[in-house]
Structures are given as structure tokens and as C-alpha cells.
PDB file of C-alpha atoms in Angstrom:
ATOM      1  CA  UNK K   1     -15.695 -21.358   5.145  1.00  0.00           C
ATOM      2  CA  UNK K   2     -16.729 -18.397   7.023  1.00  0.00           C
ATOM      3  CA  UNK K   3     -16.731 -14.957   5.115  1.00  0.00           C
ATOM      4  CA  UNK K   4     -14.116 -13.320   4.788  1.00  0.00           C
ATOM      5  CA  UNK K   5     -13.836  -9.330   5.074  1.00  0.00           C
ATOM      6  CA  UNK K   6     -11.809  -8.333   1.826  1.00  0.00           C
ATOM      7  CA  UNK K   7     -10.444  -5.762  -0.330  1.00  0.00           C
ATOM      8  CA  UNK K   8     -10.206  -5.905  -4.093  1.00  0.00           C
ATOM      9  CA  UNK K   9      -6.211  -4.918  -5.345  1.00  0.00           C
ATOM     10  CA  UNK K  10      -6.388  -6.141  -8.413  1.00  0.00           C
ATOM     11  CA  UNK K  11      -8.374  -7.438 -11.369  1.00  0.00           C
ATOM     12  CA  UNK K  12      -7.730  -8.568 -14.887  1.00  0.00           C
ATOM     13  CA  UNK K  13      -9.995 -10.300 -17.666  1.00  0.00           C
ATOM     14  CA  UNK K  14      -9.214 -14.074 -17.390  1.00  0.00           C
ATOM     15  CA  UNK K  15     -11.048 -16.093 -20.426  1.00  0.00           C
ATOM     16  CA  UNK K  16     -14.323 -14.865 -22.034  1.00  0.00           C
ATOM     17  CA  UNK K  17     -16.305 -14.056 -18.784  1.00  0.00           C
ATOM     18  CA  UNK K  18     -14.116 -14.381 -15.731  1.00  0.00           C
ATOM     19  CA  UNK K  19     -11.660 -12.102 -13.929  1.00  0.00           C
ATOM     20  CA  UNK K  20      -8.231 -13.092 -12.110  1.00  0.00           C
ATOM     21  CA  UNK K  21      -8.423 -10.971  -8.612  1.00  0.00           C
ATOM     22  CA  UNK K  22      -5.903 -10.191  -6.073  1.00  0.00           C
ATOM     23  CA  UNK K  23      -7.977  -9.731  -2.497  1.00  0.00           C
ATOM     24  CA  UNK K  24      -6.534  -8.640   0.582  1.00  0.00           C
ATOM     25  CA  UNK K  25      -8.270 -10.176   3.406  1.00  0.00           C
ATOM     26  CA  UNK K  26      -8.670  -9.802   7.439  1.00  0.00           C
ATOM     27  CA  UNK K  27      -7.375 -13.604   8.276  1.00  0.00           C
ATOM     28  CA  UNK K  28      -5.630 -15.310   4.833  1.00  0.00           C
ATOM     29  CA  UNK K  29      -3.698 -11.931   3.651  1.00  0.00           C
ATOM     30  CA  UNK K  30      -3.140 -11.415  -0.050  1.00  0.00           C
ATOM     31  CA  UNK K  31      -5.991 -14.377  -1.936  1.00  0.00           C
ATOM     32  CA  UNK K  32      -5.496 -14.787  -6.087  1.00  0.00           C
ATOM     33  CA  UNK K  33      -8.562 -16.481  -7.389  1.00  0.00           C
ATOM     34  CA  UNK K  34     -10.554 -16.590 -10.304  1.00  0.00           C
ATOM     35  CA  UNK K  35     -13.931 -14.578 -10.354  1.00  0.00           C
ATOM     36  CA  UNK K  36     -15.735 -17.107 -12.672  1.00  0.00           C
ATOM     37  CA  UNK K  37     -18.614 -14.956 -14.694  1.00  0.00           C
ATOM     38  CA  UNK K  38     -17.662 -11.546 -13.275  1.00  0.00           C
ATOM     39  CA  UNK K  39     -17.185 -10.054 -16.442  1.00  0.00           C
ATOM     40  CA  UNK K  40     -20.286 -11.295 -17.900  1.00  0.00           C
ATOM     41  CA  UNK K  41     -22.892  -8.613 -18.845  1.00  0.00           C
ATOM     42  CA  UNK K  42     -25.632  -7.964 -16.639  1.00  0.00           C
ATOM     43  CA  UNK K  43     -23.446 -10.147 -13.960  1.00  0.00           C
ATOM     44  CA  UNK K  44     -24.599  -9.280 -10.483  1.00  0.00           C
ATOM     45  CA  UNK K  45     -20.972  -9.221  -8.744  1.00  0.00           C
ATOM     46  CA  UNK K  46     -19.395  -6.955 -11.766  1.00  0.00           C
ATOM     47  CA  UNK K  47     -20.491  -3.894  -9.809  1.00  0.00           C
ATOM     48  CA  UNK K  48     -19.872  -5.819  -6.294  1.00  0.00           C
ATOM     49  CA  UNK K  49     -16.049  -6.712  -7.147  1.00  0.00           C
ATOM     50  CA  UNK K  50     -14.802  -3.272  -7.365  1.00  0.00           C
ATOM     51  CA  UNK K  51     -11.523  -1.143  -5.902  1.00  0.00           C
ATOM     52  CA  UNK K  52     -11.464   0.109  -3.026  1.00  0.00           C
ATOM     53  CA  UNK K  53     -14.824  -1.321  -1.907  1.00  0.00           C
ATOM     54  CA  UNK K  54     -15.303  -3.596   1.280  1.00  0.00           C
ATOM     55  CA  UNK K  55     -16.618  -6.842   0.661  1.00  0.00           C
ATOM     56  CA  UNK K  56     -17.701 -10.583   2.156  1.00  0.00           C
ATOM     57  CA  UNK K  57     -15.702 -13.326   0.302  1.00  0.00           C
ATOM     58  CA  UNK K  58     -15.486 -17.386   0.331  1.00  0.00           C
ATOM     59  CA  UNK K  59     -13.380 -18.982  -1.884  1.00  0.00           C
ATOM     60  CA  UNK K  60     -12.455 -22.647  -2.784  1.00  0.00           C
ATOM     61  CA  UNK K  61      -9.358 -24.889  -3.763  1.00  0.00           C
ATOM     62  CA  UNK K  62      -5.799 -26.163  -2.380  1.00  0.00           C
ATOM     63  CA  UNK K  63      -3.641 -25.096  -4.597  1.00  0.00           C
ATOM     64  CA  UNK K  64      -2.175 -20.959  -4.458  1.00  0.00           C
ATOM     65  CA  UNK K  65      -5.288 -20.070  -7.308  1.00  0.00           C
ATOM     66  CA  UNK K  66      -8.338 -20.175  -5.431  1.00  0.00           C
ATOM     67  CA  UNK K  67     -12.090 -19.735  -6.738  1.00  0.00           C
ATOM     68  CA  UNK K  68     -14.386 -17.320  -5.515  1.00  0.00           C
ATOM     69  CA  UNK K  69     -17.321 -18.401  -4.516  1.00  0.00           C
ATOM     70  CA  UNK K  70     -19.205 -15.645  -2.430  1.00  0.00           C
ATOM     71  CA  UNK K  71     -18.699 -11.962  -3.291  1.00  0.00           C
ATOM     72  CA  UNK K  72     -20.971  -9.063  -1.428  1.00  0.00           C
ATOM     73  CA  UNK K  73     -20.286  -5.359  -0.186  1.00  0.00           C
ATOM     74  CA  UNK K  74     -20.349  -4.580   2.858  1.00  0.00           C
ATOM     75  CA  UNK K  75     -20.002  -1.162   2.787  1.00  0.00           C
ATOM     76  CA  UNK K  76     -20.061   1.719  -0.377  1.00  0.00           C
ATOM     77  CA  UNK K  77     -16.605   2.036  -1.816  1.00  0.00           C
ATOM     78  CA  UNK K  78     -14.403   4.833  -0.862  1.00  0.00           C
ATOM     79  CA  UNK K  79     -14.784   7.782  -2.892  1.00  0.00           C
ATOM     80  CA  UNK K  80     -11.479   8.938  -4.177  1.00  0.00           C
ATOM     81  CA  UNK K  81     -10.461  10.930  -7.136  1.00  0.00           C
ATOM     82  CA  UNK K  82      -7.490  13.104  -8.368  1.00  0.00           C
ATOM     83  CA  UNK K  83      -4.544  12.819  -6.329  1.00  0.00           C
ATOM     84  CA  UNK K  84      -6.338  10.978  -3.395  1.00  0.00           C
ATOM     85  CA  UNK K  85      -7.616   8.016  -6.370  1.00  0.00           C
ATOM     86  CA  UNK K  86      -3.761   7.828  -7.148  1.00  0.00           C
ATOM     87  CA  UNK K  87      -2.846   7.267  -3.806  1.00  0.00           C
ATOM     88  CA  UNK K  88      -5.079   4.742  -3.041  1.00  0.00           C
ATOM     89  CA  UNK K  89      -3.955   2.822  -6.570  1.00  0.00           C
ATOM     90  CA  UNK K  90      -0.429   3.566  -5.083  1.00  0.00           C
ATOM     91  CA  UNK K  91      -1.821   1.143  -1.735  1.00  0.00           C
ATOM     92  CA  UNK K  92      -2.533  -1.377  -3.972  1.00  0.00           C
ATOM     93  CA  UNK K  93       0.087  -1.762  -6.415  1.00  0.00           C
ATOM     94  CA  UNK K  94       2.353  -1.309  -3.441  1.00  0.00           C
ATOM     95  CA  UNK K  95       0.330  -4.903  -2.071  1.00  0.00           C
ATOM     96  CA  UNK K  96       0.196  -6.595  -4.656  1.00  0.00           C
ATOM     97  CA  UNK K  97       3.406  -6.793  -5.580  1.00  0.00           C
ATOM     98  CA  UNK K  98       5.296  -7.257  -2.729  1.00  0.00           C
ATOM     99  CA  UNK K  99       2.632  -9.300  -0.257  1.00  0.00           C
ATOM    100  CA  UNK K 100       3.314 -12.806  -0.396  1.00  0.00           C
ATOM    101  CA  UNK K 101       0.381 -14.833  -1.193  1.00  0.00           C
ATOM    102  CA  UNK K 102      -1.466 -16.119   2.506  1.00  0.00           C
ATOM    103  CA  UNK K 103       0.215 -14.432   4.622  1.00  0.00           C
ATOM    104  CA  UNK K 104      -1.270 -13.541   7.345  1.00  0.00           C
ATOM    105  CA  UNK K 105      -1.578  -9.617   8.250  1.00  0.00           C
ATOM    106  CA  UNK K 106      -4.232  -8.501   9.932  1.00  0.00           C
ATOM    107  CA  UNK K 107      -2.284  -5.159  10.453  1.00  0.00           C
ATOM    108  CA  UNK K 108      -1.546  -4.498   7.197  1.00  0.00           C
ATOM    109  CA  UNK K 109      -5.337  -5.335   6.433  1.00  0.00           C
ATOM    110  CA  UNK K 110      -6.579  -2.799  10.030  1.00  0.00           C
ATOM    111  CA  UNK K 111      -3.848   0.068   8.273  1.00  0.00           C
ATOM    112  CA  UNK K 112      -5.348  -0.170   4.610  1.00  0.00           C
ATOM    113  CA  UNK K 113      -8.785  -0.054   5.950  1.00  0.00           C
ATOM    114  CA  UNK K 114      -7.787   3.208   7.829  1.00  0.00           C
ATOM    115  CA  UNK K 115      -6.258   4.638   4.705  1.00  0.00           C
ATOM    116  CA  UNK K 116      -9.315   4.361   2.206  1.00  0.00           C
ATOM    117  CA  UNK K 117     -11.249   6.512   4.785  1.00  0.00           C
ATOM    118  CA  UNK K 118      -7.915   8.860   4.751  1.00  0.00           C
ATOM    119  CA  UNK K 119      -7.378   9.485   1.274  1.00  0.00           C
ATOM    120  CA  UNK K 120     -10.333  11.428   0.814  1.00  0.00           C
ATOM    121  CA  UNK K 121      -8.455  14.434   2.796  1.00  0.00           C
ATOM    122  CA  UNK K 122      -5.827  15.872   1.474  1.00  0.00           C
ATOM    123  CA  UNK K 123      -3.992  16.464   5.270  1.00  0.00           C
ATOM    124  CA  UNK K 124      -4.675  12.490   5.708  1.00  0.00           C
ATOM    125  CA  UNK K 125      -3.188  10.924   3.139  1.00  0.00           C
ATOM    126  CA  UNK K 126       0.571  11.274   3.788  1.00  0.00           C
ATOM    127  CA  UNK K 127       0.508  10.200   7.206  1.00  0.00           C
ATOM    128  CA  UNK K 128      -2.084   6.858   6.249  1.00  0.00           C
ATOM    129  CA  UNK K 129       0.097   5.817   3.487  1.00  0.00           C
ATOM    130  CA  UNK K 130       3.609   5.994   5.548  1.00  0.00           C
ATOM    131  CA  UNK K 131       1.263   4.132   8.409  1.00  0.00           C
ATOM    132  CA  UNK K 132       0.481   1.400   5.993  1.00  0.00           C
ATOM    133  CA  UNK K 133       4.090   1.496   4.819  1.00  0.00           C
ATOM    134  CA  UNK K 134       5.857   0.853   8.173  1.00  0.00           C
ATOM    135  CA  UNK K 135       2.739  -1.971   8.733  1.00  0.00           C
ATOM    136  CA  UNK K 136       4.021  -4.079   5.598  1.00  0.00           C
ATOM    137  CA  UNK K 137       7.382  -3.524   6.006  1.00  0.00           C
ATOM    138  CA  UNK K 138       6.893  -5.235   9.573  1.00  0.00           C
ATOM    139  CA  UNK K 139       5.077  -7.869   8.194  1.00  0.00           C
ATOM    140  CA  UNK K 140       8.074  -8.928   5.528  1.00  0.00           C
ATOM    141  CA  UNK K 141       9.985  -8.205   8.868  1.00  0.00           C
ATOM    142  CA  UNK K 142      12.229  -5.671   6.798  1.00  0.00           C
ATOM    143  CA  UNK K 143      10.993  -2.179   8.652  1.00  0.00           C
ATOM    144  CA  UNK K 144      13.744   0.096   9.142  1.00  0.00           C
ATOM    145  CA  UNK K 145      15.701   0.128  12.961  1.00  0.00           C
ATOM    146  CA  UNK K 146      15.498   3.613  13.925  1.00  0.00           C
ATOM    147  CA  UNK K 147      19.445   3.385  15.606  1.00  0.00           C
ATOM    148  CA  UNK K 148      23.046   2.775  14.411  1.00  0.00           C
ATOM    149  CA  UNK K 149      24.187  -1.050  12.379  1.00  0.00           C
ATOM    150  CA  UNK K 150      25.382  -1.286  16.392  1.00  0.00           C
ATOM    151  CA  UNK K 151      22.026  -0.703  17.848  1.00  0.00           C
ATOM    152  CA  UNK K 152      23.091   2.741  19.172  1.00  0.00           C
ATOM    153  CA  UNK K 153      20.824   5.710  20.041  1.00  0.00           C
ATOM    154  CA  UNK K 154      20.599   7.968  17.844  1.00  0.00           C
ATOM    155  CA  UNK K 155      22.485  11.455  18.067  1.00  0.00           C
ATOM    156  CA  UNK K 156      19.529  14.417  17.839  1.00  0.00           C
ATOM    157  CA  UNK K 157      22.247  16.684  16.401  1.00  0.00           C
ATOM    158  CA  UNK K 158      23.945  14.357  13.910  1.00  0.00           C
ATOM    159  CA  UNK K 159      22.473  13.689  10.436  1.00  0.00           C
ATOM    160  CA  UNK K 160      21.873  10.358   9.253  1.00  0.00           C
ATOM    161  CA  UNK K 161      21.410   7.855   5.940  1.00  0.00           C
ATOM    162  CA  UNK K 162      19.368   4.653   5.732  1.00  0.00           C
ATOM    163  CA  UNK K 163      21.662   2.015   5.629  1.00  0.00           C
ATOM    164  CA  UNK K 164      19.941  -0.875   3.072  1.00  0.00           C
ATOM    165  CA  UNK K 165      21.949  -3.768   4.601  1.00  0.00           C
ATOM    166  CA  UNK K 166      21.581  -2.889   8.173  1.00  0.00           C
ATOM    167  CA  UNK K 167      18.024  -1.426   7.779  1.00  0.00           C
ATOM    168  CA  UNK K 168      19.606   1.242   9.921  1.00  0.00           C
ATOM    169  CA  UNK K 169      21.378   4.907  10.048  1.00  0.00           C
ATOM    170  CA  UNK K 170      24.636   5.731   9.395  1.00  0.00           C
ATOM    171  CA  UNK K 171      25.939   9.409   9.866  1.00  0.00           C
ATOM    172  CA  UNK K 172      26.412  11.627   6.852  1.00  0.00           C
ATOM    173  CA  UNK K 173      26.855  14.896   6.058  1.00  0.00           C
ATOM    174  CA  UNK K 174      23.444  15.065   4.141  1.00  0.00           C
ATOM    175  CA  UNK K 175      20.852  13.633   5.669  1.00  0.00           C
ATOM    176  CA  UNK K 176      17.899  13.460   8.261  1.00  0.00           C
ATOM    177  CA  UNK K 177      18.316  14.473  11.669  1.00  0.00           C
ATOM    178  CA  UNK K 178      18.108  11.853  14.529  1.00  0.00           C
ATOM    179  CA  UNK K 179      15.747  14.037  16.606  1.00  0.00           C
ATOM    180  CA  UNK K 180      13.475  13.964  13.527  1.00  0.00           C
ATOM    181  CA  UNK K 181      14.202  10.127  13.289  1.00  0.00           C
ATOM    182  CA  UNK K 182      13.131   9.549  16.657  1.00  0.00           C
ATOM    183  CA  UNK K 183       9.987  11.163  16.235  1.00  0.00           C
ATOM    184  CA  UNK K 184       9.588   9.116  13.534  1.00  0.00           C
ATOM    185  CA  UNK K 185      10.432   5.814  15.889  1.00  0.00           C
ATOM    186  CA  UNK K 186       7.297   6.995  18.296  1.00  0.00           C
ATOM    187  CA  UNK K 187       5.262   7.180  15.596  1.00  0.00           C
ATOM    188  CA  UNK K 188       4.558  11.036  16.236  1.00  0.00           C
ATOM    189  CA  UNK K 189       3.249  12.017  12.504  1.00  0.00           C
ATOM    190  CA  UNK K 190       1.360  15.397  14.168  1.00  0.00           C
ATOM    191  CA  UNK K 191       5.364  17.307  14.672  1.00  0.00           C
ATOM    192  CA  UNK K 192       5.617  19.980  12.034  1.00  0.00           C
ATOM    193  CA  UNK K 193       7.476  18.701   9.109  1.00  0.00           C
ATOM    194  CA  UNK K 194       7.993  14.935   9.335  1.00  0.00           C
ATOM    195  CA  UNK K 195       5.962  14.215   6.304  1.00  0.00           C
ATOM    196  CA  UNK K 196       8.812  14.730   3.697  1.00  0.00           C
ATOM    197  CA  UNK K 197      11.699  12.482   6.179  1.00  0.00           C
ATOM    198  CA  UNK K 198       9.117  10.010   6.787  1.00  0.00           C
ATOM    199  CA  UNK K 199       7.992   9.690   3.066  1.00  0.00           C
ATOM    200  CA  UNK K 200      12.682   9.542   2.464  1.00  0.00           C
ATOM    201  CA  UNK K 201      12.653   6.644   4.819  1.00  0.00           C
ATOM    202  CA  UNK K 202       9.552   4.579   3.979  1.00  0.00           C
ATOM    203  CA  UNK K 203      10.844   4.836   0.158  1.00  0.00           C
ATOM    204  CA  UNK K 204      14.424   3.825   1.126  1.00  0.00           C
ATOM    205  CA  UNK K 205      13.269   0.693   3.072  1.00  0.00           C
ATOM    206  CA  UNK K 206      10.956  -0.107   0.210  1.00  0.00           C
ATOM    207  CA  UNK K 207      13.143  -0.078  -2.296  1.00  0.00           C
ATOM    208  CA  UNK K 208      15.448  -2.873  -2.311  1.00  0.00           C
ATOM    209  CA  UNK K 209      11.857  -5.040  -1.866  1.00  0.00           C
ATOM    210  CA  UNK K 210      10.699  -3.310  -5.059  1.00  0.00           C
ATOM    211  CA  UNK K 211      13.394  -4.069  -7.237  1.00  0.00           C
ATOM    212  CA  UNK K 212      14.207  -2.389 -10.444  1.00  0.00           C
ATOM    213  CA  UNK K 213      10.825  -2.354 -11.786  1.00  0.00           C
ATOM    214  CA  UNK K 214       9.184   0.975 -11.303  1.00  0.00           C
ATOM    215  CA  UNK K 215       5.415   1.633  -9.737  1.00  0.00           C
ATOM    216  CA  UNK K 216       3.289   2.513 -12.251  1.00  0.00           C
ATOM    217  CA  UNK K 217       1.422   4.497  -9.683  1.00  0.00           C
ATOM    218  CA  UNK K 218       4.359   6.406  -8.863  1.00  0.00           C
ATOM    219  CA  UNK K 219       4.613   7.584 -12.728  1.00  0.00           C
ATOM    220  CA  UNK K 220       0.993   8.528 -12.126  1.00  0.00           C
ATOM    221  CA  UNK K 221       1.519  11.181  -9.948  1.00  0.00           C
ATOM    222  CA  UNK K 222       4.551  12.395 -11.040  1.00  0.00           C
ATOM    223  CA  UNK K 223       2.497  13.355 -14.274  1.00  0.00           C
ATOM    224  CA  UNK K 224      -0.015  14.399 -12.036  1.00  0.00           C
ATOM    225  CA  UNK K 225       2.422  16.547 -10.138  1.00  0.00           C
ATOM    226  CA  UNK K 226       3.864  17.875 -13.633  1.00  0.00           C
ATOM    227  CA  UNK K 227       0.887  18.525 -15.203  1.00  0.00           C
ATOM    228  CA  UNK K 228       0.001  20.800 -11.967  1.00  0.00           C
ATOM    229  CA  UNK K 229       3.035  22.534 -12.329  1.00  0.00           C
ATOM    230  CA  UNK K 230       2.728  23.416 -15.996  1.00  0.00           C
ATOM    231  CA  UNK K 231      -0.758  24.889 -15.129  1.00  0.00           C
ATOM    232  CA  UNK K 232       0.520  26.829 -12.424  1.00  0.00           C
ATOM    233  CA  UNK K 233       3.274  28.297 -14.487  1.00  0.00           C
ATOM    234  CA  UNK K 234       0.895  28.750 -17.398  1.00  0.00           C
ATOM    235  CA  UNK K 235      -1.466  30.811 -14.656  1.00  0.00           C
ATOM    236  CA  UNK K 236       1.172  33.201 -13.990  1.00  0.00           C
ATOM    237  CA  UNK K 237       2.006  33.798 -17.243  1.00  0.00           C
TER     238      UNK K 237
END
């Protein structure tokens, strides 16, 4: 087969000397497979088959567990640490558990792409992450409908909750405000304040495909977040 441009999501020890791998790629979407010998010392793909890194893949087999058979970089791996690291673990975990296995998304794949070169910058990472958000959401054709269960307009001046069932808005006295959810429907991240409504709405869509189970990555920065405050509070003194 032809290479395939890849991510790594995921990677556990499988047997003595192998690895089970979760791989987004360009053309086949999320790709399980075993990584026969990657966990072998002195292996030449251990350091090659690493987060956040882009890489050249084949693989064999019919059935849904595949077996690599070609792994090389393409590119250095995106350097992230602290809160940016987090949010790119977010991106994965976020993949991983709710792409379904070959299914096609080269969107998904152009928006995480985008993202690992965003989460270096602080003022990027919001906006990349809700991007990537809305891009998987459209791909498991469950991305919110920025007007009423009717297909109405929405009223600038009337406040508005995310209706699960409908994947729409319905008016409430606590809310978000349509003109900030039209915004939102253009796509125009740059308006002063959107991040915190568009982060509200991206969560809400995403949570009946999460379940009950909780993102580890999520705990991860609330503790992050916590242990920030504490030293704040600690600094003031």
C-alpha cells in the first residue's frame, strides 16, 4: 500500500516486545494495529512511534487489528509541555475514544495537524481545539445546529441552551446569547470573548458521545488548573 501520513494517539505494551497503537491517518481515519518489536530495546521505531509526531505508515491484514509494517517520521514531533502537552493529550483521548475505527476524515486529520502546531501558544490553543471539536463532531454527523429544534434564526437578544436531542437552542433565562451563537456559526473565533461560549457548546455537543466515563485528560488539567491556583494564593500570602 502506499504510505500513509499518520499520527500516533495511542500506545500500550502488547506481549513481551510489541505495542497496540491507535493511528490517525490522512485517508483510513482512526488504524489499531500491532507494532510488532517496538518495545524491544535498542528497536529503531521505539523513538519513531511517538505522540504527537508525524509519521509514514503501511500496515497489513483484513480484519479491524491491522499490523504495522512501515513506520518513519516525517517531521520532529511537536514540542508541547505544561498546559499546551495536556491539551494536545486532551486531542487524543478525545479521538480515540469516540472515532470509529476507518472512517474516513481527512478533516478531522487537516484540523489535528493544525492544532499540534497551535498548542505551543498559549492564544492558539483554545480556538485549535474547539476547531478540531466542531471537525469531529461533523464527521459523527452530530455538530450542533446553530438555530431553534424548528430551524429558526436565532434571536441576537434572546439567550439560549443547547438542546441534546435537537442538537439545537432553546431559549432560557441563563444562557448564551444568539448574537454570540452566530458568531460562533461563521466560525469567527477572533470576536472578543467567544472562547468561554464556544468551549460551553463544543462540551455540550460532546457529551452525550462521551458517555458517563470521564476524560482523564480533563482531570489533568483541572489539577493543573488547581495546583495553579493554590500557588497563586500561596504567592499572595
Amino acid at each position: 500500500m502506499i504510505p500513509q501520513p499518520a499520527y500516533l494517539l495511542h500506545k500500550r505494551p502488547y506481549r513481551e516486545t510489541s505495542a497496540l497503537v491507535e493511528l490517525l491517518t490522512l485517508d483510513h481515519g482512526r488504524v489499531r494495529a500491532v507494532a510488532r518489536g517496538v518495545q524491544r530495546p535498542g528497536s529503531r521505531t521505539r523513538a519513531t512511534l511517538q505522540p504527537f509526531a508525524p509519521l509514514h505508515i503501511t500496515w497489513s491484514g483484513q480484519g479491524e487489528l491491522k499490523r504495522l509494517s512501515l513506520m518513519e517520521s516525517r517531521a520532529p514531533a511537536a514540542m508541547l509541555v505544561g498546559e499546551g502537552l495536556l491539551c494536545g493529550l486532551y486531542a487524543n483521548e478525545l479521538l480515540t475514544r469516540l472515532l470509529p475505527v476507518e472512517l474516513p476524515v481527512a478533516d478531522v486529520f487537516a484540523f489535528y495537524a493544525a492544532a499540534l502546531e497551535a498548542l505551543s501558544r498559549p492564544d492558539g490553543r483554545a480556538g485549535a481545539l474547539r476547531r478540531l471539536e466542531l471537525s469531529l463532531l461533523e464527521a459523527l454527523d452530530a455538530e450542533p445546529r446553530f438555530c431553534t429544534p424548528g430551524g429558526e434564526s436565532l434571536d441576537p437578544q434572546t439567550r439560549y441552551r443547547f438542546d441534546v436531542d435537537s442538537r439545537a437552542f432553546l431559549p432560557a433565562e441563563t444562557g448564551i446569547d444568539g448574537r454570540t451563537l452566530k458568531l460562533l456559526s461563521g466560525g469567527d473565533w477572533r470576536e472578543p470573548g467567544l472562547a468561554g461560549p464556544a468551549k460551553a457548546v463544543t462540551r455540550a455537543a460532546l457529551a452525550p458521545l462521551l458517555g458517563s466515563r470521564p476524560l482523564r485528560s480533563r482531570e489533568w488539567m483541572q489539577q493543573l488548573v488547581a495546583r495553579r491556583r493554590t500557588g497563586e494564593s500561596a504567592a499572595r500570602g
